[in-house]
Structure formats: structure tokens, C-alpha cells
One Martini backbone bead per residue (centre of mass of N, CA, C, O) as a GRO file, in nm:
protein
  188
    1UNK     BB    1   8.386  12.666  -0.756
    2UNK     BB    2   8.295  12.397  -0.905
    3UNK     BB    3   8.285  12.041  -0.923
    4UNK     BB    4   8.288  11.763  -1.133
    5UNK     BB    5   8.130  11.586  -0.916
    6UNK     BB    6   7.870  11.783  -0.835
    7UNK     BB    7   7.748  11.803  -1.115
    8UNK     BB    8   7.720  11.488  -1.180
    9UNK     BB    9   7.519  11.475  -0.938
   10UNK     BB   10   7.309  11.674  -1.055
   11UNK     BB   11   7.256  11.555  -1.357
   12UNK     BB   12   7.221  11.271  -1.192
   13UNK     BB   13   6.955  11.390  -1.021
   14UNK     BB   14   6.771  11.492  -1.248
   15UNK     BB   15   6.764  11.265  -1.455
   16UNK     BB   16   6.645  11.009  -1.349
   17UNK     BB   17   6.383  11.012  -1.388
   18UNK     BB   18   6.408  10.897  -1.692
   19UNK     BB   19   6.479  10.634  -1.626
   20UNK     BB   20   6.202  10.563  -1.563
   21UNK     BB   21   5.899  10.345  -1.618
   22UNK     BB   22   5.621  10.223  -1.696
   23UNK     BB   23   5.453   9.993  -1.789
   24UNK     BB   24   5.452   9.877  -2.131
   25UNK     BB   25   5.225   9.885  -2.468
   26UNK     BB   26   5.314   9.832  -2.819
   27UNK     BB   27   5.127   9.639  -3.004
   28UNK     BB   28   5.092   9.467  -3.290
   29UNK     BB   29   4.964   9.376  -3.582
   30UNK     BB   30   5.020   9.073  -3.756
   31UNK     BB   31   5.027   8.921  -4.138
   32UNK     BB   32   5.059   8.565  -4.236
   33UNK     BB   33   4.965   8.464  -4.535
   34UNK     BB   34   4.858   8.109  -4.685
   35UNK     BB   35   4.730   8.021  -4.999
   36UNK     BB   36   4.427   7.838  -5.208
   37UNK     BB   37   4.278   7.852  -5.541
   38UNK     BB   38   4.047   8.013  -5.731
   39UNK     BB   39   4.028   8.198  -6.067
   40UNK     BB   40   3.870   8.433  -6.234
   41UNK     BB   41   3.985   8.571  -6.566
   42UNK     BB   42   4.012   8.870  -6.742
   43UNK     BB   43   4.132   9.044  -7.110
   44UNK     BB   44   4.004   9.212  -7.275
   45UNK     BB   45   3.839   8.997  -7.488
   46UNK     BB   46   3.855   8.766  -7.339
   47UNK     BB   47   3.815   8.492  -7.202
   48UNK     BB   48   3.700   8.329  -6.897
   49UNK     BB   49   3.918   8.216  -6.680
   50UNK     BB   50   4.026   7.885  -6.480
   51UNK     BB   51   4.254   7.944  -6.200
   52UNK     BB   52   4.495   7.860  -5.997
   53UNK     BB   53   4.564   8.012  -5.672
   54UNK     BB   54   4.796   8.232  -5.476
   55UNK     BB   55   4.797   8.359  -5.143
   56UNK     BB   56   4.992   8.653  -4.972
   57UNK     BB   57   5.061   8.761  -4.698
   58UNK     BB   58   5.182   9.085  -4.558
   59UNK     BB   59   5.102   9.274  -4.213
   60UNK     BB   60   5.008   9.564  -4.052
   61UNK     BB   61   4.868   9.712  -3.733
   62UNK     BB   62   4.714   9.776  -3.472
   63UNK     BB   63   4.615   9.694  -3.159
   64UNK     BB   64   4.461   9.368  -3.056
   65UNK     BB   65   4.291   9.495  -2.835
   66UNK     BB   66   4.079   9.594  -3.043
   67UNK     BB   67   3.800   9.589  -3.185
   68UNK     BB   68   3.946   9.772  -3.415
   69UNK     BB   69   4.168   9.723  -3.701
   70UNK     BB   70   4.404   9.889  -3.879
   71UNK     BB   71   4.577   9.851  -4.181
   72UNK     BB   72   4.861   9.666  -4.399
   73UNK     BB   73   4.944   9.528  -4.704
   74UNK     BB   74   5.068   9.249  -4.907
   75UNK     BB   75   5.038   9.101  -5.215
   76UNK     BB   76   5.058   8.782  -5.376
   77UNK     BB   77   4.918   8.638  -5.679
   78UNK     BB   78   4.949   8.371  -5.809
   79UNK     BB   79   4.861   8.246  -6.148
   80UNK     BB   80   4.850   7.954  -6.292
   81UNK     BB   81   4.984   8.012  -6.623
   82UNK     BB   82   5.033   8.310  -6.599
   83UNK     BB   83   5.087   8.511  -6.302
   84UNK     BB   84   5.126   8.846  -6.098
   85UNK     BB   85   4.975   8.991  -5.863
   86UNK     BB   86   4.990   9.326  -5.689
   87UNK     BB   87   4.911   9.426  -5.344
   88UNK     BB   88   4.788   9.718  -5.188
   89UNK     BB   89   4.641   9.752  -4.875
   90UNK     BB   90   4.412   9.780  -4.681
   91UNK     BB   91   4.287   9.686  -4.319
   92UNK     BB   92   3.972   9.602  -4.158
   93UNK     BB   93   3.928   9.448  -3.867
   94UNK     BB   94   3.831   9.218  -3.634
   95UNK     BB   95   3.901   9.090  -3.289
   96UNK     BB   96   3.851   8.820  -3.402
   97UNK     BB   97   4.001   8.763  -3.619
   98UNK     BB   98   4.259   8.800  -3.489
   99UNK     BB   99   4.216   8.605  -3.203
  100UNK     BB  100   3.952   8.495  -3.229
  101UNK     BB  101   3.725   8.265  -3.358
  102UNK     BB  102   3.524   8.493  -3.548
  103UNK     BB  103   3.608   8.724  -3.826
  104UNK     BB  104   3.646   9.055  -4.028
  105UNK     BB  105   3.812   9.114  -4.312
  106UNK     BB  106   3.890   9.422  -4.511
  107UNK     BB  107   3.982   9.502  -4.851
  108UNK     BB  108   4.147   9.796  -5.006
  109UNK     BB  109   4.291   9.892  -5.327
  110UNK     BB  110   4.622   9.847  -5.556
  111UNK     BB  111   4.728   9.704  -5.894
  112UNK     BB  112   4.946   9.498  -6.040
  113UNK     BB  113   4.997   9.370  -6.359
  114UNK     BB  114   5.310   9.167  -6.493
  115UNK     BB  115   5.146   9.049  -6.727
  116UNK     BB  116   5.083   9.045  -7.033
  117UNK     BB  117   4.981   9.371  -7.062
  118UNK     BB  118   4.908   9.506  -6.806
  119UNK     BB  119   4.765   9.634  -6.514
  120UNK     BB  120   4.570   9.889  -6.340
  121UNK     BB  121   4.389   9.891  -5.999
  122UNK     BB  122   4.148   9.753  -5.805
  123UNK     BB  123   4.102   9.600  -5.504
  124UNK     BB  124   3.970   9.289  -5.292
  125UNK     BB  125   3.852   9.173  -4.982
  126UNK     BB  126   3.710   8.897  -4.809
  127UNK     BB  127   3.731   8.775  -4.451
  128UNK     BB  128   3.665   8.481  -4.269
  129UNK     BB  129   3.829   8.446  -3.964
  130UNK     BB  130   3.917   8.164  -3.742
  131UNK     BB  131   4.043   7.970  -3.611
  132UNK     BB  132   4.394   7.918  -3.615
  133UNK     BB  133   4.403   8.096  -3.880
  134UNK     BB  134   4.134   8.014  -4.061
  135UNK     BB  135   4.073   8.108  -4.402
  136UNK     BB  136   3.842   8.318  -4.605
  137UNK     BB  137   3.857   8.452  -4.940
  138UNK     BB  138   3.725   8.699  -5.123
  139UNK     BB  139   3.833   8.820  -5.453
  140UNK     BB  140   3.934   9.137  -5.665
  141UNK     BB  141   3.936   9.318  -5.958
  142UNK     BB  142   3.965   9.592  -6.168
  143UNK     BB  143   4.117   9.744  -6.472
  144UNK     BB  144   4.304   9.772  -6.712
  145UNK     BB  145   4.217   9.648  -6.993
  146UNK     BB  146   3.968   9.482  -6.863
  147UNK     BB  147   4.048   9.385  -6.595
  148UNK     BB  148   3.966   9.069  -6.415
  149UNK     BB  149   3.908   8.925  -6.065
  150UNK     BB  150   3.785   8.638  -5.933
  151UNK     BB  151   3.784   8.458  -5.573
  152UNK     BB  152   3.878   8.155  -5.387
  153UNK     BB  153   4.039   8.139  -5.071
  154UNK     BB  154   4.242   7.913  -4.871
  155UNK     BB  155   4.354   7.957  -4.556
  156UNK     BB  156   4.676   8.029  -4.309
  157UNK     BB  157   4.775   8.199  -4.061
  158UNK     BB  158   5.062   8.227  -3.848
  159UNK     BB  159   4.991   8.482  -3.680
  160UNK     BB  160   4.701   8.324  -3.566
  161UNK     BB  161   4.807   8.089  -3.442
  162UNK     BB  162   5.036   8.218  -3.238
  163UNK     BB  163   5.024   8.485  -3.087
  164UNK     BB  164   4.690   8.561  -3.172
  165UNK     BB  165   4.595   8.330  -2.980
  166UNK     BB  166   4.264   8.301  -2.831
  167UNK     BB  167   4.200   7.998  -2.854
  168UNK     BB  168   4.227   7.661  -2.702
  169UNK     BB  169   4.399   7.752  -2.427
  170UNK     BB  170   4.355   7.467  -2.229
  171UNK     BB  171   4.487   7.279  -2.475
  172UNK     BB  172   4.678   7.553  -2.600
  173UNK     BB  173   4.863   7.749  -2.488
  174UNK     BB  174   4.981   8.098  -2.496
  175UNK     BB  175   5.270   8.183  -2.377
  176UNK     BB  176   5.309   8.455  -2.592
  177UNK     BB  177   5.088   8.696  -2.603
  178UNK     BB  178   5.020   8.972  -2.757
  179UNK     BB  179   4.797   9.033  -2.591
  180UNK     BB  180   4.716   9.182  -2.265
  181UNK     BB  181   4.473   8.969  -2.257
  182UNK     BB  182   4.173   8.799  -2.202
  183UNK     BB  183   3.913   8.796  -2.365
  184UNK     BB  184   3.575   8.782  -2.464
  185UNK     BB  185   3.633   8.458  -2.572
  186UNK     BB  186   3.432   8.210  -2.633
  187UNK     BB  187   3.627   8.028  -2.758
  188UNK     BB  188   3.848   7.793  -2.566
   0.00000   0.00000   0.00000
């Protein structure tokens, strides 16, 4: 019969090589956008209407490595003096747009309208983002009850200022950023 001391040195002499491991990296893109514009909309027989619109996003996607990002977001644009509308959205993105100079991200999805009548329909937006998180958004819906909206907005992504910035580096280093290395961006 064996001691049970002699057991637990062969059981941690088997387990050990799982205690190792190389370093790994499983970062993920995200999005934390607010922004402000203008919105044309209308419902139902209404004339078109423009008002002023806030626009928020929060997502997530794949990796800030690759050259192509893909994720979902969540967005909520309140339009002034109507109400918010809500979307779930898909967004396709180019790692120019991720950690900047400049590049672009598509979204599309669905929308839920809590306000007047209430919609529900499909949003999109194109988006191309800066430098330093500075992006410019036309967005757009069209919906139940002949429900339609576009505009424009402009804001700043705050992870895309700070830990997803690749771009003056020498100027104002980042410390701790998300991508694996500097890459082949051009405004540094």
C-alpha cells in the first residue's frame, strides 16, 4: 500500500505541466461613443421634422490586431423634444478606424422606437473615425408606421482616445495600449 504523501507528489508531479503556460494576449475591441447632431425624421403622415439628436454607443468586437474588427454595439440616440430610440447593431470596422489615423465602420441592425406611436425597424450607420477618437456618423432608420430618420453626427469614442490610440505616440505616448504592438500606422 502506498503513503499518502507519495500519491499527492505523483498527482502534483502530473498537474505541474498545467500550472505553465505562455503568455497569451485575447484582447477585444470596445466602443464608447457620445456624440451630438442633427436628425431629419418623420412618422406616419407627419411632415419631416429636424432636430437636434444625442447619439451614445457601447460594443464590443474581436480583436484591435486585425486588420478587420467585427462586433455589436448597443446605441441609444435620443432625438430632442420627441423621445430615444434604441438599437442593436452589427459593426464591421477597419483597424485604421480602431486605433486611428482614419478608418471606417459600418453598422446595421434593429430599432426599437419608444416614443409617439412607436417603430420598430432596421437602423444603419457609416461611421469614419480620426485621430484621437474623433468620428463623424451618418445614421439612418425606417421603420413600422412609415417611420424614417437620418443624420449626422460628430463625437469622440473615449477607448479609442485612450487605450485603442495608436496615433501621436511620440507626442503623448500610451501607456498601456490594448493592440499587441505598434503597427504600420501611418500619423504617428
Amino acid at each position: 500500500m502506498r503513503s499518502p504523501i507519495a500519491c499527492l507528489v505523483a498527482l502534483g508531479a502530473l498537474l505541474a505541466p498545467l500550472a505553465w503556460s505562455s503568455p497569451s494576449r485575447a484582447d477585444t475591441s470596445a466602443w464608447t461613443f457620445f456624440g451630438a447632431g442633427a436628425v431629419g425624421w418623420k412618422q406616419g403622415d407627419s411632415d419631416l421634422v429636424f432636430d437636434g439628436a444625442l447619439s451614445f454607443d457601447v460594443g464590443v468586437g474581436t480583436t484591435p490586431d486585425a486588420p478587420i474588427i467585427v462586433g455589436g454595439l448597443m446605441r441609444a440616440t435620443p432625438i430632442l423634444d420627441s423621445g430615444i430610440d434604441l438599437a442593436l447593431l452589427a459593426r464591421v470596422a477597419t483597424r485604421g478606424f480602431q486605433a486611428g489615423p482614419l478608418g471606417l465602420a459600418l453598422d446595421v441592425g434593429g430599432y426599437r422606437r419608444f416614443w409617439g406611436p412607436g417603430s420598430t425597424g432596421v437602423a444603419g450607420a457609416l461611421t469614419l473615425g480620426g485621430p484621437l477618437g474623433i468620428s463623424l456618423s451618418l445614421q439612418g432608420s425606417y421603420g413600422t408606421d412609415n417611420a424614417m430618420s437620418f443624420g449626422a453626427v460628430a463625437g469622440i469614442d473615449l477607448l479609442r482616445l485612450t487605450i485603442y490610440r495608436q496615433s501621436l505616440l511620440p507626442l503623448w505616448p500610451n501607456p498601456l495600449p490594448a493592440q499587441d504592438r505598434v503597427r504600420d500606422v501611418a500619423w504617428r
